[in-house]
mmCIF file of C-alpha atoms and ligand atoms in Angstrom:
data_model
loop_
_atom_site.group_PDB
_atom_site.id
_atom_site.type_symbol
_atom_site.label_atom_id
_atom_site.label_comp_id
_atom_site.label_asym_id
_atom_site.label_seq_id
_atom_site.Cartn_x
_atom_site.Cartn_y
_atom_site.Cartn_z
ATOM 1 C CA MET M 1 116.790 15.927 86.593
ATOM 2 C CA SER M 2 116.114 18.472 84.826
ATOM 3 C CA VAL M 3 118.469 21.678 84.412
ATOM 4 C CA ILE M 4 116.330 24.678 86.045
ATOM 5 C CA ILE M 5 115.827 27.716 84.454
ATOM 6 C CA ASP M 6 116.823 30.462 87.335
ATOM 7 C CA GLY M 7 115.185 33.309 86.199
ATOM 8 C CA LYS M 8 116.697 35.446 88.504
ATOM 9 C CA LEU M 9 120.752 35.233 87.376
ATOM 10 C CA THR M 10 118.897 35.792 83.638
ATOM 11 C CA SER M 11 117.632 38.921 84.353
ATOM 12 C CA ALA M 12 120.803 39.856 86.303
ATOM 13 C CA LYS M 13 123.328 39.575 83.438
ATOM 14 C CA VAL M 14 120.825 41.097 80.883
ATOM 15 C CA ARG M 15 120.793 43.689 83.457
ATOM 16 C CA ALA M 16 123.735 44.475 83.572
ATOM 17 C CA GLN M 17 124.623 43.687 79.155
ATOM 18 C CA LEU M 18 121.783 47.078 79.051
ATOM 19 C CA ARG M 19 123.855 49.278 82.555
ATOM 20 C CA GLU M 20 126.970 49.078 79.754
ATOM 21 C CA GLN M 21 125.466 50.386 77.191
ATOM 22 C CA VAL M 22 123.181 52.407 78.405
ATOM 23 C CA ALA M 23 127.091 53.794 80.088
ATOM 24 C CA ASN M 24 128.256 53.697 76.463
ATOM 25 C CA MET M 25 124.925 56.262 74.632
ATOM 26 C CA GLN M 26 124.837 59.724 73.741
ATOM 27 C CA THR M 27 121.106 60.179 74.522
ATOM 28 C CA LYS M 28 120.216 58.828 78.498
ATOM 29 C CA PRO M 29 116.413 56.606 78.172
ATOM 30 C CA GLY M 30 113.863 57.628 79.530
ATOM 31 C CA LEU M 31 110.744 55.689 81.201
ATOM 32 C CA ALA M 32 107.235 57.688 82.535
ATOM 33 C CA VAL M 33 104.962 55.254 84.713
ATOM 34 C CA ILE M 34 101.541 56.672 84.990
ATOM 35 C CA MET M 35 99.858 55.440 88.178
ATOM 36 C CA VAL M 36 95.946 55.715 89.172
ATOM 37 C CA GLY M 37 94.815 55.364 92.922
ATOM 38 C CA ASP M 38 96.848 53.391 95.291
ATOM 39 C CA ASN M 39 96.155 49.751 94.303
ATOM 40 C CA PRO M 40 98.928 48.256 96.941
ATOM 41 C CA ALA M 41 100.202 45.374 94.324
ATOM 42 C CA SER M 42 100.647 47.889 91.393
ATOM 43 C CA GLU M 43 102.694 50.601 94.048
ATOM 44 C CA ILE M 44 105.002 47.240 94.373
ATOM 45 C CA TYR M 45 105.132 47.012 90.037
ATOM 46 C CA VAL M 46 105.227 50.416 90.109
ATOM 47 C CA ARG M 47 108.049 51.210 92.929
ATOM 48 C CA ASN M 48 110.300 48.542 91.361
ATOM 49 C CA LYS M 49 110.463 48.874 87.909
ATOM 50 C CA ILE M 50 111.330 52.730 88.775
ATOM 51 C CA LYS M 51 114.547 50.411 91.096
ATOM 52 C CA ALA M 52 115.007 48.967 87.692
ATOM 53 C CA CYS M 53 115.729 51.953 85.985
ATOM 54 C CA GLU M 54 118.241 53.521 88.354
ATOM 55 C CA GLU M 55 119.954 50.584 88.121
ATOM 56 C CA VAL M 56 120.477 50.664 84.498
ATOM 57 C CA GLY M 57 121.164 54.162 84.673
ATOM 58 C CA ILE M 58 116.555 54.676 83.321
ATOM 59 C CA TYR M 59 115.847 57.882 83.704
ATOM 60 C CA SER M 60 112.473 57.199 85.550
ATOM 61 C CA LEU M 61 109.356 59.952 85.121
ATOM 62 C CA SER M 62 106.330 58.650 87.786
ATOM 63 C CA CYS M 63 102.914 60.343 87.129
ATOM 64 C CA LYS M 64 100.867 59.471 90.152
ATOM 65 C CA PHE M 65 97.573 60.637 90.386
ATOM 66 C CA ASP M 66 94.661 60.340 93.070
ATOM 67 C CA ALA M 67 91.859 57.386 91.508
ATOM 68 C CA THR M 68 89.706 60.891 91.385
ATOM 69 C CA VAL M 69 91.768 62.467 88.735
ATOM 70 C CA SER M 70 90.001 62.616 85.764
ATOM 71 C CA GLN M 71 89.668 60.648 82.212
ATOM 72 C CA ASP M 72 90.669 63.991 80.719
ATOM 73 C CA GLU M 73 93.866 64.678 82.443
ATOM 74 C CA ILE M 74 95.509 61.903 82.168
ATOM 75 C CA GLU M 75 94.720 61.909 78.384
ATOM 76 C CA LYS M 76 96.296 65.140 78.690
ATOM 77 C CA CYS M 77 98.838 63.405 80.730
ATOM 78 C CA ILE M 78 100.025 61.177 78.384
ATOM 79 C CA LEU M 79 99.828 63.126 74.780
ATOM 80 C CA ASP M 80 102.059 65.270 76.982
ATOM 81 C CA LEU M 81 104.660 62.216 77.603
ATOM 82 C CA ASN M 82 104.484 61.305 74.144
ATOM 83 C CA ALA M 83 106.056 65.015 72.999
ATOM 84 C CA ASN M 84 108.403 65.051 75.724
ATOM 85 C CA PRO M 85 111.937 63.857 74.788
ATOM 86 C CA SER M 86 113.261 63.011 77.070
ATOM 87 C CA ILE M 87 110.400 60.030 77.667
ATOM 88 C CA HIS M 88 110.958 57.078 74.586
ATOM 89 C CA GLY M 89 108.751 54.452 76.648
ATOM 90 C CA ILE M 90 105.554 54.878 78.157
ATOM 91 C CA LEU M 91 103.763 52.723 80.206
ATOM 92 C CA MET M 92 100.075 52.537 82.475
ATOM 93 C CA GLN M 93 99.971 50.575 85.354
ATOM 94 C CA LEU M 94 97.124 48.372 85.575
ATOM 95 C CA PRO M 95 94.746 47.355 86.021
ATOM 96 C CA LEU M 96 93.005 51.174 86.599
ATOM 97 C CA PRO M 97 90.768 52.284 87.959
ATOM 98 C CA LYS M 98 86.370 51.356 87.782
ATOM 99 C CA GLY M 99 85.411 54.309 85.148
ATOM 100 C CA PHE M 100 88.109 54.259 83.499
ATOM 101 C CA ASP M 101 88.535 53.271 80.078
ATOM 102 C CA GLU M 102 91.200 51.588 79.893
ATOM 103 C CA ALA M 103 91.907 50.506 76.250
ATOM 104 C CA TYR M 104 91.132 53.632 75.089
ATOM 105 C CA LEU M 105 94.077 54.994 77.317
ATOM 106 C CA LEU M 106 96.103 52.749 75.874
ATOM 107 C CA GLU M 107 95.543 53.292 72.790
ATOM 108 C CA LEU M 108 97.069 57.126 73.138
ATOM 109 C CA ILE M 109 100.315 55.412 73.739
ATOM 110 C CA ASP M 110 102.938 56.695 70.897
ATOM 111 C CA PRO M 111 103.906 52.823 69.455
ATOM 112 C CA LYS M 112 106.908 54.845 69.768
ATOM 113 C CA LYS M 113 107.004 54.690 72.758
ATOM 114 C CA ASP M 114 104.637 51.858 73.340
ATOM 115 C CA VAL M 115 107.970 49.732 76.136
ATOM 116 C CA ASP M 116 105.127 47.086 77.183
ATOM 117 C CA GLY M 117 104.158 46.354 73.631
ATOM 118 C CA PHE M 118 99.988 46.267 74.661
ATOM 119 C CA SER M 119 98.815 48.944 71.992
ATOM 120 C CA ALA M 120 96.907 47.088 68.939
ATOM 121 C CA GLU M 121 99.431 48.560 66.935
ATOM 122 C CA SER M 122 102.807 46.396 68.631
ATOM 123 C CA VAL M 123 100.373 43.592 68.730
ATOM 124 C CA GLY M 124 99.362 43.388 65.032
ATOM 125 C CA ARG M 125 102.754 44.239 64.477
ATOM 126 C CA LEU M 126 104.261 40.757 66.145
ATOM 127 C CA VAL M 127 101.303 38.783 64.382
ATOM 128 C CA LEU M 128 102.762 40.296 61.052
ATOM 129 C CA GLY M 129 106.411 39.272 61.882
ATOM 130 C CA LYS M 130 107.406 43.239 61.592
ATOM 131 C CA TYR M 131 109.476 45.125 63.569
ATOM 132 C CA GLY M 132 108.168 46.459 66.777
ATOM 133 C CA PHE M 133 107.318 46.099 70.699
ATOM 134 C CA ARG M 134 107.259 42.441 71.940
ATOM 135 C CA SER M 135 105.331 41.898 75.340
ATOM 136 C CA CYS M 136 107.297 41.752 78.574
ATOM 137 C CA THR M 137 106.307 38.507 79.845
ATOM 138 C CA PRO M 138 106.638 36.424 76.447
ATOM 139 C CA PHE M 139 109.091 38.266 75.717
ATOM 140 C CA GLY M 140 111.168 37.660 79.359
ATOM 141 C CA VAL M 141 110.138 33.204 78.860
ATOM 142 C CA ILE M 142 111.505 33.860 74.790
ATOM 143 C CA LYS M 143 115.148 35.339 76.094
ATOM 144 C CA LEU M 144 115.125 32.393 79.087
ATOM 145 C CA LEU M 145 114.957 29.942 76.389
ATOM 146 C CA GLU M 146 117.399 31.865 74.545
ATOM 147 C CA GLU M 147 119.781 32.053 77.495
ATOM 148 C CA TYR M 148 119.876 28.329 78.329
ATOM 149 C CA ASP M 149 120.390 27.517 74.247
ATOM 150 C CA ILE M 150 116.996 25.905 74.132
ATOM 151 C CA ASP M 151 115.866 24.779 70.328
ATOM 152 C CA ILE M 152 112.436 26.267 69.851
ATOM 153 C CA ALA M 153 113.098 25.688 65.871
ATOM 154 C CA GLY M 154 110.386 23.041 64.823
ATOM 155 C CA LYS M 155 110.391 22.485 68.233
ATOM 156 C CA SER M 156 106.015 21.350 69.542
ATOM 157 C CA ALA M 157 105.048 23.696 71.575
ATOM 158 C CA VAL M 158 102.021 24.358 73.946
ATOM 159 C CA ILE M 159 100.526 27.167 75.624
ATOM 160 C CA VAL M 160 98.229 26.755 78.339
ATOM 161 C CA GLY M 161 96.201 30.258 78.364
ATOM 162 C CA ARG M 162 95.249 32.400 75.863
ATOM 163 C CA SER M 163 95.438 36.177 77.623
ATOM 164 C CA ASN M 164 96.678 39.072 75.704
ATOM 165 C CA ILE M 165 99.158 39.931 78.045
ATOM 166 C CA VAL M 166 100.875 36.373 78.071
ATOM 167 C CA GLY M 167 99.032 33.817 76.367
ATOM 168 C CA LYS M 168 98.595 35.261 72.643
ATOM 169 C CA PRO M 169 101.331 36.926 72.467
ATOM 170 C CA LEU M 170 103.693 34.319 73.510
ATOM 171 C CA ALA M 171 102.270 32.060 70.507
ATOM 172 C CA PHE M 172 103.000 34.513 68.076
ATOM 173 C CA MET M 173 106.889 34.811 69.909
ATOM 174 C CA LEU M 174 107.520 31.140 69.014
ATOM 175 C CA LEU M 175 105.762 30.688 65.456
ATOM 176 C CA GLU M 176 108.330 33.637 65.303
ATOM 177 C CA LYS M 177 110.905 30.989 66.409
ATOM 178 C CA ASN M 178 109.290 28.360 64.470
ATOM 179 C CA ALA M 179 107.674 25.892 66.810
ATOM 180 C CA THR M 180 104.723 24.416 65.499
ATOM 181 C CA VAL M 181 101.773 26.812 68.342
ATOM 182 C CA THR M 182 99.337 24.846 70.360
ATOM 183 C CA ILE M 183 97.588 27.054 72.715
ATOM 184 C CA CYS M 184 95.503 25.703 74.804
ATOM 185 C CA HIS M 185 92.267 27.065 77.155
ATOM 186 C CA THR M 186 89.776 26.134 78.979
ATOM 187 C CA LYS M 187 87.556 24.518 76.621
ATOM 188 C CA THR M 188 89.785 22.693 75.178
ATOM 189 C CA ALA M 189 89.725 18.948 74.662
ATOM 190 C CA ASN M 190 92.552 16.358 76.203
ATOM 191 C CA LEU M 191 94.220 18.878 78.041
ATOM 192 C CA LYS M 192 96.152 16.161 79.314
ATOM 193 C CA GLU M 193 97.265 15.027 76.235
ATOM 194 C CA VAL M 194 97.572 18.446 74.068
ATOM 195 C CA CYS M 195 100.487 19.345 76.801
ATOM 196 C CA ALA M 196 102.230 15.962 77.203
ATOM 197 C CA SER M 197 102.205 15.615 72.995
ATOM 198 C CA ALA M 198 104.952 19.302 73.235
ATOM 199 C CA ASP M 199 108.183 20.019 73.468
ATOM 200 C CA ILE M 200 107.965 23.172 75.327
ATOM 201 C CA LEU M 201 104.760 23.426 77.311
ATOM 202 C CA VAL M 202 103.979 27.046 78.726
ATOM 203 C CA SER M 203 101.630 26.957 81.596
ATOM 204 C CA ALA M 204 99.598 30.922 82.027
ATOM 205 C CA THR M 205 97.381 30.054 83.604
ATOM 206 C CA GLY M 206 97.292 31.015 87.933
ATOM 207 C CA LYS M 207 95.584 28.068 88.032
ATOM 208 C CA ALA M 208 98.622 26.417 91.371
ATOM 209 C CA LEU M 209 99.586 23.441 90.677
ATOM 210 C CA SER M 210 97.319 22.140 87.819
ATOM 211 C CA ILE M 211 100.121 21.034 85.719
ATOM 212 C CA THR M 212 101.129 17.891 86.663
ATOM 213 C CA ALA M 213 103.339 15.001 85.399
ATOM 214 C CA ASP M 214 100.973 12.897 83.752
ATOM 215 C CA MET M 215 100.356 16.435 81.751
ATOM 216 C CA VAL M 216 104.555 16.331 80.491
ATOM 217 C CA LYS M 217 107.024 14.514 77.470
ATOM 218 C CA GLU M 218 109.741 12.745 79.332
ATOM 219 C CA GLY M 219 112.119 15.259 77.973
ATOM 220 C CA ALA M 220 109.736 18.411 78.139
ATOM 221 C CA VAL M 221 111.229 22.209 78.767
ATOM 222 C CA VAL M 222 108.364 23.846 81.261
ATOM 223 C CA ILE M 223 107.481 27.008 81.949
ATOM 224 C CA ASP M 224 105.459 28.279 84.870
ATOM 225 C CA VAL M 225 104.216 32.173 84.070
ATOM 226 C CA GLY M 226 102.149 31.331 86.799
ATOM 227 C CA ILE M 227 102.225 33.028 89.525
ATOM 228 C CA SER M 228 99.492 32.272 92.661
ATOM 229 C CA LYS M 229 99.218 31.784 96.730
ATOM 230 C CA LEU M 230 98.753 29.139 98.540
ATOM 231 C CA ASP M 231 98.584 28.514 101.663
ATOM 232 C CA GLY M 232 100.755 31.867 102.247
ATOM 233 C CA LYS M 233 103.701 30.228 99.698
ATOM 234 C CA THR M 234 103.848 31.826 96.300
ATOM 235 C CA VAL M 235 103.588 28.684 94.004
ATOM 236 C CA GLY M 236 102.975 28.319 90.041
ATOM 237 C CA ASP M 237 100.874 26.686 87.753
ATOM 238 C CA VAL M 238 103.054 23.457 88.042
ATOM 239 C CA CYS M 239 104.232 21.097 90.749
ATOM 240 C CA PHE M 240 107.564 21.053 90.273
ATOM 241 C CA ASP M 241 108.693 18.417 92.673
ATOM 242 C CA GLU M 242 106.933 15.701 90.774
ATOM 243 C CA VAL M 243 107.571 17.719 86.527
ATOM 244 C CA SER M 244 111.376 18.254 87.618
ATOM 245 C CA LYS M 245 111.240 14.492 87.747
ATOM 246 C CA LYS M 246 110.475 14.023 83.754
ATOM 247 C CA ALA M 247 111.115 18.071 82.126
ATOM 248 C CA SER M 248 114.605 18.658 80.530
ATOM 249 C CA TYR M 249 114.836 22.016 81.740
ATOM 250 C CA ILE M 250 112.313 23.367 83.513
ATOM 251 C CA THR M 251 111.599 27.815 84.902
ATOM 252 C CA PRO M 252 110.839 27.226 89.369
ATOM 253 C CA VAL M 253 107.952 29.331 90.978
ATOM 254 C CA PRO M 254 109.166 32.437 92.520
ATOM 255 C CA GLY M 255 112.530 33.185 90.854
ATOM 256 C CA GLY M 256 111.722 31.765 86.734
ATOM 257 C CA VAL M 257 109.589 33.974 84.356
ATOM 258 C CA GLY M 258 108.796 36.338 86.757
ATOM 259 C CA PRO M 259 112.008 38.303 87.381
ATOM 260 C CA MET M 260 112.375 38.846 83.335
ATOM 261 C CA THR M 261 109.726 41.097 83.018
ATOM 262 C CA ILE M 262 110.472 44.117 84.571
ATOM 263 C CA THR M 263 113.700 43.236 82.681
ATOM 264 C CA MET M 264 112.466 43.230 79.455
ATOM 265 C CA LEU M 265 110.593 46.644 79.887
ATOM 266 C CA MET M 266 113.822 47.895 80.591
ATOM 267 C CA VAL M 267 115.145 46.211 77.034
ATOM 268 C CA ASN M 268 112.362 47.885 75.210
ATOM 269 C CA THR M 269 112.851 51.023 77.047
ATOM 270 C CA VAL M 270 116.790 50.825 76.084
ATOM 271 C CA LYS M 271 115.592 49.922 72.568
ATOM 272 C CA ALA M 272 113.232 52.915 71.925
ATOM 273 C CA ALA M 273 115.704 55.329 72.818
ATOM 274 C CA GLN M 274 118.525 53.781 70.663
ATOM 275 C CA ILE M 275 116.096 53.654 67.620
ATOM 276 C CA TYR M 276 113.324 56.673 68.317
ATOM 277 C CA GLY M 277 115.916 58.918 70.114
ATOM 278 C CA ASN M 278 117.390 62.587 69.296
HETATM 279 P P1 LIG N 301 94.067 35.626 82.488
HETATM 280 O O1 LIG N 301 92.999 35.055 83.810
HETATM 281 O O2 LIG N 301 94.429 36.349 81.860
HETATM 282 O O3 LIG N 301 94.321 34.168 81.673
HETATM 283 C C1 LIG N 301 93.652 33.168 82.118
HETATM 284 C C2 LIG N 301 94.000 32.219 80.876
HETATM 285 O O4 LIG N 301 94.549 30.974 81.149
HETATM 286 C C3 LIG N 301 92.745 32.245 80.596
HETATM 287 O O5 LIG N 301 92.940 31.881 79.210
HETATM 288 C C4 LIG N 301 92.911 30.669 80.996
HETATM 289 O O6 LIG N 301 91.211 30.247 79.692
HETATM 290 C C5 LIG N 301 93.423 30.077 80.892
HETATM 291 N N1 LIG N 301 92.833 29.171 81.601
HETATM 292 C C6 LIG N 301 92.241 28.937 83.033
HETATM 293 N N2 LIG N 301 92.102 27.822 83.452
HETATM 294 C C7 LIG N 301 93.131 27.071 82.951
HETATM 295 C C8 LIG N 301 92.375 25.383 82.905
HETATM 296 N N3 LIG N 301 91.984 25.216 84.436
HETATM 297 N N4 LIG N 301 92.818 25.650 81.826
HETATM 298 C C9 LIG N 301 92.781 25.489 80.434
HETATM 299 N N5 LIG N 301 92.933 27.107 80.404
HETATM 300 C C10 LIG N 301 92.503 27.523 81.314
HETATM 301 O O7 LIG N 301 95.270 35.482 83.300
HETATM 302 P P2 LIG N 301 96.225 36.126 82.628
HETATM 303 O O8 LIG N 301 97.461 35.870 81.602
HETATM 304 O O9 LIG N 301 96.486 37.645 82.895
HETATM 305 O O10 LIG N 301 98.116 35.356 83.623
HETATM 306 C C11 LIG N 301 98.272 34.258 84.082
HETATM 307 C C12 LIG N 301 99.168 33.824 85.271
HETATM 308 O O11 LIG N 301 100.816 34.266 84.424
HETATM 309 C C13 LIG N 301 98.677 34.090 86.472
HETATM 310 O O12 LIG N 301 99.049 33.681 88.050
HETATM 311 C C14 LIG N 301 99.340 35.585 86.416
HETATM 312 O O13 LIG N 301 99.327 35.836 87.881
HETATM 313 C C15 LIG N 301 100.665 35.534 86.059
HETATM 314 N N6 LIG N 301 101.103 37.330 85.452
HETATM 315 C C16 LIG N 301 103.081 36.408 85.542
HETATM 316 C C17 LIG N 301 103.107 37.871 85.481
HETATM 317 C C18 LIG N 301 104.958 37.498 85.287
HETATM 318 O O14 LIG N 301 105.692 36.569 85.481
HETATM 319 N N7 LIG N 301 105.365 39.043 85.717
HETATM 320 C C19 LIG N 301 103.024 38.858 83.810
HETATM 321 C C20 LIG N 301 101.746 38.405 83.995
HETATM 322 C C21 LIG N 301 101.030 37.158 84.072
HETATM 323 P P3 LIG N 301 89.918 31.147 79.213
HETATM 324 O O15 LIG N 301 91.031 32.128 78.330
HETATM 325 O O16 LIG N 301 89.211 29.820 78.041
HETATM 326 O O17 LIG N 301 88.819 31.432 80.420
#
């Protein structure tokens, strides 16, 4: 049986370390969260982010707008936050309602405050192996591997999914840690064989229970980023019961990668205040 990688426990440990760090900082880190409209899922995410800030000791500022707000007003809000010395991190809760130019607005966030790591500059820095903010979900995956002392260097890592927020940035983060990386997607031929060659297999497709035991090498590390609802239950991409009999380490869903995302946002915000704060 595999070791279950506990994201809740790891997240709590990292938050406790951050709380201590923040208590000793002269500049209190500040995070601004911009939310447009009343998407219920976004509201829950924003609430959880504000709660995490309170837990760690980060000052949080919520900038909430009706869906009827103009793009100019959001633009002005971002520019004001860029200039606000109490704010070290700015995050825009996505998706924005229809009609807003998401990509344009994201690029307005000062890269020194881009704690979500979504801007072209942050992604470019990652690709170039330069210092910068790493996007939170893949950064959380790396943190879990490190916390469980899982070797990455020299390992064959296969990622299923090539989105801009998970698959692609994770590929570069694993490359940065000297893994040999393969990225799979819907057009990948022989997906089963490619997955079965992985020492570290990460699935980030959102296709419930699509990774079965025959796609996993004996002793592989299996990381499940996917979150889906199946018959009212939250499940991942991986058939946990059968794969956990084969893998050496595995993340559960829920309770694996999920809890790490907001925690890594806190890590990035504290880092922003340490490096760029006054
Ligand atoms: P996207 O829908 O943006 O991307 C999914 C990727 O998976 C695409 O690259 C797609 O390929 C690939 N894919 C889909 N089906 C298959 C298949 N059958 N075989 C091979 N590849 C496939 O999703 P996200 O990256 O945004 O999210 C992925 C999952 O991770 C979701 O379940 C989401 O809820 C979860 N998630 C969890 C987070 C957390 O834990 N905090 C944070 C972010 C996401 P192609 O490009 O060819 O279409």
